[in-house]
Amino acid sequence: MSTEAQRGSTLESPAPQGAGADVLTTPFVDAPIFTRSRALRPTGKVLPEHARSHNRALVLQTLYTAGPQSRADVARETGLTRVTISDLVAELIAERLVIELGQREDARPGKPAILIDVDRAAFQIIGVDLSDHERFLGAIVDLDGVIVSRAEVSRDGATGEAAVALVDALVARLVAAATAPVLGIGVGSPGVVDPNGVIRSAPNLDWRGLDLQGRLHAAFDLPVHVGNDANVAVLAEHGASTSDDLLLVKVGHGVGAGLIIGGRPVIGGGFAAGEIGHVIVGTDGGPRCACGKSGCLETWLAVPRLTAQLDAIAETEHAASDREAILTEAGRRLGIVLAPVVGALNLSEVALSGPAELLDGPLALAAVDTLRTRTMAEHNRDLRLRMTEQAQDIVLRGAAVMVLSGQLGVS
Ligand SMILES: [Zn+2]
């Protein structure tokens, strides 16, 4: 198997011309984040007719999580019979999802077992992040969650069909740069996205009822999964978390949240779970919001609003404390909105994703302080509010998890 460095360098290809957009592709290698990740729980009862695909996913998940092992090990681990495992593994080998790695070198009596593993180099995933206000980001991610190549396209204010064309050009570039068959395309988009990947509403991009999943599938003839950016981001965070109950607050041009409860993503009946940005904070009014209301969480916390407030600080000897006061107030407002959510769901973990220079400091401290004082201490003693460890790649990585989960039942 090639090393990560080699895999990175093989993707170094000149960016083709002609998309009418500023696209650059750079090789990049980083550490895997979901190699040993936590599995999302299946969301329904297993019916007899689904047993085979369930068992298939179980075998893949076992190998994906634990790494190389024998068929007998997999049988023990899954509780399936040796015959069933042999049958499923033969099918998975034929599909190039599993490979035989050779015999195990050990001193056990009898014939040495042949080790098998998920063929982690056989497929790649295209991840796309549409949540940035200024550019669309994309990456080629391997099955271990390592980003092997990146591309981006600047948005230049494009909305509607022009923005769709940019997504198309970005995906085309990534598909062309892939060095292995593409397992699927995962997209994290702002706005309300239904389970069929139709963007019901994304005001910033002027998308309404846009079947992005269908459009990309028709254009590239590959499996496509589209989700809300915060809901996609929390999938990546869950892989690196120790908790099965997790709220991720994503602060950028807007404010949104992704929620996993009992290991299951929560999307909501109207597909808008986690849309906390337009929840009004308190009864004291507040700045006017783009949605028409006053005092929405976004007006306190969204990056453009915070930056504008900080930029307006006069250069006096009070500048540092003025800055702290603004960030503290934003954190307090966040804590006020989160408190009933944390209390109602008895959450123990809240992660923040966004610019660390704004969030990590007085803002996060004020948020957790407000959360603790507003919830029942004895039930929230272990409550942690922390910055995400996924940095700016959280949506790209989450998009890859979405494809792995959707295509292979692996997460
Ligand atoms: Zn609003």
CSV table of C-alpha atoms and ligand atoms in Angstrom, one decimal:
chain,number,residue,atom,x,y,z
A,1,MET,CA,0.0,0.0,0.0
A,2,SER,CA,1.3,3.5,-0.8
A,3,THR,CA,2.2,5.8,2.0
A,4,GLU,CA,0.1,8.8,2.7
A,5,ALA,CA,2.8,11.1,1.4
A,6,GLN,CA,2.8,9.2,-1.9
A,7,ARG,CA,-1.0,9.3,-2.1
A,8,GLY,CA,-0.8,13.0,-1.6
A,9,SER,CA,1.8,13.6,-4.3
A,10,THR,CA,0.0,11.5,-6.8
A,11,LEU,CA,-2.9,13.9,-6.8
A,12,GLU,CA,-0.8,16.9,-7.6
A,13,SER,CA,-2.2,17.8,-11.0
A,14,PRO,CA,-2.4,21.1,-12.8
A,15,ALA,CA,-5.7,22.8,-12.5
A,16,PRO,CA,-7.5,22.5,-15.9
A,17,GLN,CA,-8.7,25.8,-17.4
A,18,GLY,CA,-12.1,26.8,-18.6
A,19,ALA,CA,-14.5,26.7,-15.7
A,20,GLY,CA,-14.7,30.4,-15.6
A,21,ALA,CA,-13.8,30.4,-12.0
A,22,ASP,CA,-10.7,30.6,-9.9
A,23,VAL,CA,-10.1,27.0,-9.0
A,24,LEU,CA,-6.9,25.7,-7.5
A,25,THR,CA,-5.9,22.2,-6.6
A,26,THR,CA,-3.3,21.6,-4.0
A,27,PRO,CA,-1.9,18.4,-2.6
A,28,PHE,CA,-2.4,18.0,1.1
A,29,VAL,CA,-1.9,15.2,3.5
A,30,ASP,CA,-3.1,15.1,7.0
A,31,ALA,CA,-3.9,12.7,9.8
A,32,PRO,CA,-6.9,10.3,9.6
A,33,ILE,CA,-9.7,11.3,11.9
A,34,PHE,CA,-12.3,8.6,11.5
A,35,THR,CA,-10.1,5.5,11.1
A,36,ARG,CA,-11.1,4.3,14.5
A,37,SER,CA,-14.3,6.3,14.6
A,38,ARG,CA,-17.5,5.7,16.4
A,39,ALA,CA,-20.4,4.2,14.4
A,40,LEU,CA,-23.6,6.0,13.9
A,41,ARG,CA,-26.6,3.8,15.1
A,42,PRO,CA,-28.9,2.4,12.5
A,43,THR,CA,-32.1,4.3,12.6
A,44,GLY,CA,-34.6,1.5,12.0
A,45,LYS,CA,-35.6,-2.0,12.9
A,46,VAL,CA,-33.8,-4.7,10.8
A,47,LEU,CA,-36.4,-6.5,8.7
A,48,PRO,CA,-35.6,-10.1,7.4
A,49,GLU,CA,-35.3,-8.8,3.8
A,50,HIS,CA,-32.7,-6.3,5.0
A,51,ALA,CA,-30.7,-8.8,7.0
A,52,ARG,CA,-28.2,-9.3,4.3
A,53,SER,CA,-27.4,-5.6,3.8
A,54,HIS,CA,-27.4,-5.2,7.5
A,55,ASN,CA,-24.9,-8.0,8.0
A,56,ARG,CA,-22.8,-6.7,5.1
A,57,ALA,CA,-22.5,-3.3,6.8
A,58,LEU,CA,-21.7,-5.0,10.1
A,59,VAL,CA,-18.8,-6.9,8.5
A,60,LEU,CA,-17.5,-3.7,6.8
A,61,GLN,CA,-17.9,-1.7,10.0
A,62,THR,CA,-16.0,-4.3,12.0
A,63,LEU,CA,-13.1,-4.3,9.6
A,64,TYR,CA,-13.2,-0.6,9.2
A,65,THR,CA,-13.0,0.0,12.9
A,66,ALA,CA,-10.7,-2.8,14.0
A,67,GLY,CA,-8.4,-3.1,10.9
A,68,PRO,CA,-6.9,-6.3,9.5
A,69,GLN,CA,-8.2,-9.6,11.0
A,70,SER,CA,-9.2,-13.1,9.9
A,71,ARG,CA,-12.6,-14.2,8.8
A,72,ALA,CA,-12.9,-16.1,12.1
A,73,ASP,CA,-12.2,-12.9,14.0
A,74,VAL,CA,-14.9,-11.1,12.1
A,75,ALA,CA,-17.3,-14.0,12.8
A,76,ARG,CA,-16.6,-13.8,16.6
A,77,GLU,CA,-16.9,-10.0,16.6
A,78,THR,CA,-20.2,-9.9,14.7
A,79,GLY,CA,-21.8,-13.0,16.1
A,80,LEU,CA,-22.4,-14.2,12.5
A,81,THR,CA,-21.6,-17.8,11.4
A,82,ARG,CA,-18.4,-18.6,9.6
A,83,VAL,CA,-20.4,-19.6,6.5
A,84,THR,CA,-22.2,-16.3,6.4
A,85,ILE,CA,-18.9,-14.4,6.8
A,86,SER,CA,-17.2,-16.4,4.0
A,87,ASP,CA,-20.1,-15.6,1.8
A,88,LEU,CA,-20.3,-11.9,2.5
A,89,VAL,CA,-16.5,-11.5,2.4
A,90,ALA,CA,-16.4,-13.2,-1.1
A,91,GLU,CA,-19.0,-10.7,-2.2
A,92,LEU,CA,-17.1,-7.7,-0.8
A,93,ILE,CA,-13.8,-8.9,-2.3
A,94,ALA,CA,-15.6,-9.1,-5.7
A,95,GLU,CA,-16.7,-5.5,-5.3
A,96,ARG,CA,-13.2,-4.5,-4.3
A,97,LEU,CA,-14.3,-3.2,-0.9
A,98,VAL,CA,-12.3,-5.8,1.0
A,99,ILE,CA,-8.9,-7.3,0.2
A,100,GLU,CA,-6.9,-10.2,1.5
A,101,LEU,CA,-3.6,-9.1,3.0
A,102,GLY,CA,-1.9,-12.4,3.3
A,103,GLN,CA,-1.3,-14.8,6.1
A,104,ARG,CA,-1.1,-13.8,9.7
A,105,GLU,CA,2.4,-14.3,11.2
A,106,ASP,CA,1.7,-15.9,14.5
A,107,ALA,CA,2.5,-19.0,16.5
A,108,ARG,CA,-1.0,-20.3,16.8
A,109,PRO,CA,-1.3,-24.0,15.9
A,110,GLY,CA,-2.9,-25.0,12.6
A,111,LYS,CA,-3.0,-23.3,9.3
A,112,PRO,CA,-2.2,-19.6,9.6
A,113,ALA,CA,-5.3,-17.4,9.0
A,114,ILE,CA,-5.5,-15.0,6.1
A,115,LEU,CA,-6.0,-11.4,7.1
A,116,ILE,CA,-8.7,-9.3,5.4
A,117,ASP,CA,-9.4,-5.6,5.6
A,118,VAL,CA,-11.4,-2.9,4.0
A,119,ASP,CA,-9.5,-1.9,0.9
A,120,ARG,CA,-8.8,1.6,2.0
A,121,ALA,CA,-7.1,2.6,-1.2
A,122,ALA,CA,-9.7,1.2,-3.6
A,123,PHE,CA,-12.1,4.2,-3.5
A,124,GLN,CA,-12.0,7.9,-2.8
A,125,ILE,CA,-14.8,10.3,-1.7
A,126,ILE,CA,-15.5,13.8,-3.0
A,127,GLY,CA,-16.4,16.2,-0.1
A,128,VAL,CA,-17.8,19.6,-0.8
A,129,ASP,CA,-18.4,22.5,1.7
A,130,LEU,CA,-20.7,25.3,0.5
A,131,SER,CA,-21.0,27.0,3.9
A,132,ASP,CA,-18.3,29.6,3.3
A,133,HIS,CA,-19.6,32.9,2.2
A,134,GLU,CA,-16.8,33.7,-0.1
A,135,ARG,CA,-15.7,30.4,-1.7
A,136,PHE,CA,-16.9,26.9,-2.2
A,137,LEU,CA,-14.4,24.3,-0.9
A,138,GLY,CA,-13.9,20.7,-2.0
A,139,ALA,CA,-11.6,17.8,-1.2
A,140,ILE,CA,-10.8,14.3,-2.2
A,141,VAL,CA,-10.9,12.2,0.9
A,142,ASP,CA,-9.7,8.6,1.2
A,143,LEU,CA,-11.7,5.9,3.0
A,144,ASP,CA,-9.7,6.6,6.2
A,145,GLY,CA,-10.8,10.3,6.2
A,146,VAL,CA,-7.5,11.6,5.1
A,147,ILE,CA,-7.8,14.6,2.8
A,148,VAL,CA,-5.5,13.9,-0.1
A,149,SER,CA,-6.3,16.8,-2.4
A,150,ARG,CA,-8.2,20.1,-2.2
A,151,ALA,CA,-9.8,22.5,-4.6
A,152,GLU,CA,-11.7,25.7,-4.2
A,153,VAL,CA,-13.7,28.1,-6.2
A,154,SER,CA,-14.3,31.7,-5.3
A,155,ARG,CA,-18.0,32.6,-5.2
A,156,ASP,CA,-17.8,36.3,-6.1
A,157,GLY,CA,-21.3,36.8,-4.9
A,158,ALA,CA,-22.8,34.2,-7.2
A,159,THR,CA,-26.3,33.0,-6.4
A,160,GLY,CA,-29.0,30.9,-8.0
A,161,GLU,CA,-28.0,29.0,-11.2
A,162,ALA,CA,-24.6,30.7,-11.3
A,163,ALA,CA,-23.8,29.3,-7.9
A,164,VAL,CA,-25.0,25.8,-9.0
A,165,ALA,CA,-22.6,26.1,-12.0
A,166,LEU,CA,-19.7,26.8,-9.7
A,167,VAL,CA,-20.5,23.7,-7.6
A,168,ASP,CA,-20.7,21.7,-10.8
A,169,ALA,CA,-17.3,23.0,-11.9
A,170,LEU,CA,-15.7,22.3,-8.5
A,171,VAL,CA,-17.1,18.7,-8.5
A,172,ALA,CA,-16.0,18.1,-12.1
A,173,ARG,CA,-12.4,19.2,-11.1
A,174,LEU,CA,-12.3,16.9,-8.1
A,175,VAL,CA,-13.8,13.9,-10.0
A,176,ALA,CA,-11.1,14.4,-12.7
A,177,ALA,CA,-8.4,14.6,-10.0
A,178,ALA,CA,-9.4,11.4,-8.2
A,179,THR,CA,-6.9,8.6,-8.5
A,180,ALA,CA,-9.3,5.8,-7.5
A,181,PRO,CA,-12.9,5.1,-8.3
A,182,VAL,CA,-15.2,7.6,-6.5
A,183,LEU,CA,-17.5,6.0,-3.9
A,184,GLY,CA,-19.7,9.1,-3.8
A,185,ILE,CA,-20.0,12.8,-3.5
A,186,GLY,CA,-21.0,14.4,-0.2
A,187,VAL,CA,-22.1,18.0,0.0
A,188,GLY,CA,-22.7,20.2,3.1
A,189,SER,CA,-24.9,23.2,2.1
A,190,PRO,CA,-26.2,26.1,4.1
A,191,GLY,CA,-30.0,26.2,4.5
A,192,VAL,CA,-32.7,23.7,5.1
A,193,VAL,CA,-32.0,20.4,3.3
A,194,ASP,CA,-34.5,17.5,3.1
A,195,PRO,CA,-33.4,13.9,3.3
A,196,ASN,CA,-33.5,13.6,-0.5
A,197,GLY,CA,-30.9,16.3,-0.8
A,198,VAL,CA,-33.3,18.9,-2.0
A,199,ILE,CA,-32.3,22.3,-0.7
A,200,ARG,CA,-35.7,23.7,0.5
A,201,SER,CA,-34.3,27.1,1.3
A,202,ALA,CA,-30.9,28.7,1.4
A,203,PRO,CA,-31.4,32.5,1.3
A,204,ASN,CA,-27.8,33.5,1.0
A,205,LEU,CA,-27.4,31.4,-2.2
A,206,ASP,CA,-30.9,32.3,-3.4
A,207,TRP,CA,-31.7,28.5,-3.6
A,208,ARG,CA,-35.3,27.4,-3.0
A,209,GLY,CA,-36.5,23.9,-3.8
A,210,LEU,CA,-33.2,23.1,-5.5
A,211,ASP,CA,-32.7,19.4,-6.1
A,212,LEU,CA,-28.9,19.6,-5.8
A,213,GLN,CA,-28.5,15.9,-5.1
A,214,GLY,CA,-30.5,15.0,-8.2
A,215,ARG,CA,-28.6,17.5,-10.3
A,216,LEU,CA,-25.2,16.3,-9.3
A,217,HIS,CA,-26.2,12.7,-9.7
A,218,ALA,CA,-27.4,13.4,-13.2
A,219,ALA,CA,-24.3,15.3,-14.1
A,220,PHE,CA,-21.7,12.8,-12.7
A,221,ASP,CA,-23.5,9.5,-12.5
A,222,LEU,CA,-22.2,8.9,-9.0
A,223,PRO,CA,-24.0,8.5,-5.7
A,224,VAL,CA,-24.6,11.9,-4.1
A,225,HIS,CA,-25.5,12.8,-0.6
A,226,VAL,CA,-26.4,16.4,0.3
A,227,GLY,CA,-27.1,17.7,3.9
A,228,ASN,CA,-27.2,20.9,5.9
A,229,ASP,CA,-23.7,22.1,6.7
A,230,ALA,CA,-24.0,21.9,10.5
A,231,ASN,CA,-25.7,18.5,10.3
A,232,VAL,CA,-22.9,17.3,8.1
A,233,ALA,CA,-20.2,18.9,10.4
A,234,VAL,CA,-21.6,17.1,13.5
A,235,LEU,CA,-21.0,13.8,11.7
A,236,ALA,CA,-17.2,14.5,11.7
A,237,GLU,CA,-17.3,15.8,15.2
A,238,HIS,CA,-19.1,12.6,16.4
A,239,GLY,CA,-16.4,10.4,14.9
A,240,ALA,CA,-13.8,12.1,17.1
A,241,SER,CA,-16.0,12.4,20.2
A,242,THR,CA,-16.4,10.1,23.1
A,243,SER,CA,-20.1,10.9,23.5
A,244,ASP,CA,-23.1,9.7,21.6
A,245,ASP,CA,-25.0,12.9,22.6
A,246,LEU,CA,-23.5,15.9,21.0
A,247,LEU,CA,-24.4,19.4,19.9
A,248,LEU,CA,-22.2,21.2,17.5
A,249,VAL,CA,-22.7,24.9,17.0
A,250,LYS,CA,-21.3,26.2,13.8
A,251,VAL,CA,-20.6,29.9,13.7
A,252,GLY,CA,-19.8,31.5,10.3
A,253,HIS,CA,-21.7,33.9,8.1
A,254,GLY,CA,-24.8,32.5,9.9
A,255,VAL,CA,-25.2,30.4,13.0
A,256,GLY,CA,-26.5,26.8,12.9
A,257,ALA,CA,-26.2,23.6,14.9
A,258,GLY,CA,-26.0,19.9,14.3
A,259,LEU,CA,-27.3,17.4,16.8
A,260,ILE,CA,-26.7,13.7,17.5
A,261,ILE,CA,-28.7,12.0,20.2
A,262,GLY,CA,-28.1,8.4,21.2
A,263,GLY,CA,-25.8,8.1,18.2
A,264,ARG,CA,-28.4,9.2,15.8
A,265,PRO,CA,-28.4,12.4,13.8
A,266,VAL,CA,-31.5,14.5,14.5
A,267,ILE,CA,-32.9,16.3,11.4
A,268,GLY,CA,-36.3,17.3,12.6
A,269,GLY,CA,-39.8,17.0,11.1
A,270,GLY,CA,-39.3,20.1,8.9
A,271,PHE,CA,-35.7,19.2,8.3
A,272,ALA,CA,-34.6,22.3,10.2
A,273,ALA,CA,-33.4,20.9,13.5
A,274,GLY,CA,-30.5,22.9,14.9
A,275,GLU,CA,-31.6,26.2,13.2
A,276,ILE,CA,-30.8,28.2,16.3
A,277,GLY,CA,-29.5,31.2,14.4
A,278,HIS,CA,-33.0,32.9,14.2
A,279,VAL,CA,-34.1,32.1,17.7
A,280,ILE,CA,-34.5,35.5,19.5
A,281,VAL,CA,-32.4,35.8,22.6
A,282,GLY,CA,-34.1,37.4,25.6
A,283,THR,CA,-36.9,40.0,25.7
A,284,ASP,CA,-34.7,43.1,25.4
A,285,GLY,CA,-34.9,43.5,21.7
A,286,GLY,CA,-31.6,43.7,20.0
A,287,PRO,CA,-30.1,44.4,16.6
A,288,ARG,CA,-32.3,44.0,13.5
A,289,CYS,CA,-31.8,40.6,11.7
A,290,ALA,CA,-31.8,39.8,8.0
A,291,CYS,CA,-34.9,37.6,8.7
A,292,GLY,CA,-36.9,40.7,9.8
A,293,LYS,CA,-36.9,40.0,13.5
A,294,SER,CA,-34.8,41.7,16.1
A,295,GLY,CA,-32.3,40.1,18.5
A,296,CYS,CA,-31.9,36.8,16.8
A,297,LEU,CA,-28.8,34.8,18.0
A,298,GLU,CA,-27.2,35.5,14.6
A,299,THR,CA,-27.2,39.3,15.3
A,300,TRP,CA,-25.0,38.7,18.3
A,301,LEU,CA,-22.9,35.8,17.1
A,302,ALA,CA,-22.5,35.6,13.3
A,303,VAL,CA,-18.9,36.3,12.2
A,304,PRO,CA,-19.7,39.5,10.1
A,305,ARG,CA,-21.7,41.0,13.0
A,306,LEU,CA,-19.0,40.2,15.6
A,307,THR,CA,-16.2,41.4,13.3
A,308,ALA,CA,-18.1,44.7,12.6
A,309,GLN,CA,-18.5,45.3,16.3
A,310,LEU,CA,-14.9,44.6,17.0
A,311,ASP,CA,-13.7,46.8,14.1
A,312,ALA,CA,-15.7,49.7,15.5
A,313,ILE,CA,-13.8,49.7,18.8
A,314,ALA,CA,-11.9,53.0,19.2
A,315,GLU,CA,-8.2,52.8,19.7
A,316,THR,CA,-8.2,53.8,23.3
A,317,GLU,CA,-6.7,52.3,26.5
A,318,HIS,CA,-10.0,50.6,26.9
A,319,ALA,CA,-9.8,48.7,23.6
A,320,ALA,CA,-8.9,45.4,25.1
A,321,SER,CA,-11.6,45.4,27.7
A,322,ASP,CA,-14.1,46.7,25.1
A,323,ARG,CA,-13.2,43.7,22.9
A,324,GLU,CA,-13.6,41.3,25.8
A,325,ALA,CA,-17.0,42.8,26.7
A,326,ILE,CA,-18.3,42.3,23.1
A,327,LEU,CA,-17.1,38.7,23.0
A,328,THR,CA,-18.5,38.0,26.5
A,329,GLU,CA,-21.9,39.4,25.6
A,330,ALA,CA,-22.0,37.2,22.4
A,331,GLY,CA,-21.1,34.2,24.5
A,332,ARG,CA,-23.7,35.0,27.1
A,333,ARG,CA,-26.4,35.2,24.3
A,334,LEU,CA,-25.2,31.9,23.0
A,335,GLY,CA,-25.5,30.3,26.5
A,336,ILE,CA,-29.0,31.7,26.9
A,337,VAL,CA,-30.1,30.0,23.6
A,338,LEU,CA,-28.4,26.7,24.4
A,339,ALA,CA,-29.5,26.4,28.0
A,340,PRO,CA,-33.0,25.0,27.4
A,341,VAL,CA,-31.6,22.7,24.7
A,342,VAL,CA,-28.9,21.3,27.0
A,343,GLY,CA,-31.3,21.1,29.9
A,344,ALA,CA,-34.1,19.4,27.9
A,345,LEU,CA,-31.8,16.8,26.3
A,346,ASN,CA,-29.4,16.5,29.3
A,347,LEU,CA,-26.4,17.0,26.9
A,348,SER,CA,-22.9,16.6,28.2
A,349,GLU,CA,-21.0,17.9,25.3
A,350,VAL,CA,-21.2,21.1,23.2
A,351,ALA,CA,-18.6,21.8,20.5
A,352,LEU,CA,-18.1,25.1,18.8
A,353,SER,CA,-16.9,25.4,15.2
A,354,GLY,CA,-15.8,28.7,13.7
A,355,PRO,CA,-13.0,31.2,13.9
A,356,ALA,CA,-11.0,30.3,17.0
A,357,GLU,CA,-9.8,34.0,17.4
A,358,LEU,CA,-13.4,35.0,18.0
A,359,LEU,CA,-14.9,31.9,19.7
A,360,ASP,CA,-12.1,30.4,21.8
A,361,GLY,CA,-11.7,32.8,24.8
A,362,PRO,CA,-14.1,35.1,26.6
A,363,LEU,CA,-16.9,34.0,24.3
A,364,ALA,CA,-16.7,30.3,25.1
A,365,LEU,CA,-16.1,31.0,28.8
A,366,ALA,CA,-19.2,33.3,29.0
A,367,ALA,CA,-21.2,30.7,27.1
A,368,VAL,CA,-20.4,27.8,29.4
A,369,ASP,CA,-20.7,30.0,32.5
A,370,THR,CA,-24.2,31.0,31.3
A,371,LEU,CA,-25.1,27.4,30.5
A,372,ARG,CA,-24.1,26.2,34.0
A,373,THR,CA,-25.9,29.0,35.8
A,374,ARG,CA,-29.1,28.5,33.8
A,375,THR,CA,-29.4,24.7,34.0
A,376,MET,CA,-29.6,22.3,36.9
A,377,ALA,CA,-26.1,21.9,38.1
A,378,GLU,CA,-26.5,18.4,39.5
A,379,HIS,CA,-27.5,17.2,36.1
A,380,ASN,CA,-25.0,19.1,34.1
A,381,ARG,CA,-21.9,18.8,36.3
A,382,ASP,CA,-20.0,17.1,33.5
A,383,LEU,CA,-21.1,19.5,30.8
A,384,ARG,CA,-18.2,20.4,28.5
A,385,LEU,CA,-18.1,23.2,25.9
A,386,ARG,CA,-15.1,23.0,23.7
A,387,MET,CA,-13.8,24.1,20.4
A,388,THR,CA,-14.0,21.4,17.6
A,389,GLU,CA,-10.8,19.6,16.8
A,390,GLN,CA,-11.7,19.4,13.1
A,391,ALA,CA,-10.8,23.0,12.4
A,392,GLN,CA,-11.9,24.4,9.0
A,393,ASP,CA,-12.2,21.0,7.4
A,394,ILE,CA,-15.2,19.9,9.5
A,395,VAL,CA,-17.8,20.0,6.7
A,396,LEU,CA,-15.5,18.3,4.2
A,397,ARG,CA,-14.8,15.5,6.6
A,398,GLY,CA,-18.4,15.2,7.6
A,399,ALA,CA,-19.4,15.1,4.0
A,400,ALA,CA,-17.1,12.1,3.6
A,401,VAL,CA,-18.6,10.4,6.7
A,402,MET,CA,-22.1,11.0,5.1
A,403,VAL,CA,-21.0,9.2,1.9
A,404,LEU,CA,-19.3,6.3,3.9
A,405,SER,CA,-22.4,5.9,6.0
A,406,GLY,CA,-24.9,6.2,3.1
A,407,GLN,CA,-23.0,3.9,0.7
A,408,LEU,CA,-21.4,1.3,2.9
A,409,GLY,CA,-23.3,1.7,6.2
A,410,VAL,CA,-19.9,2.5,7.8
A,411,SER,CA,-19.1,5.5,9.9
B,1,ZN,ZN,-33.2,36.3,12.3
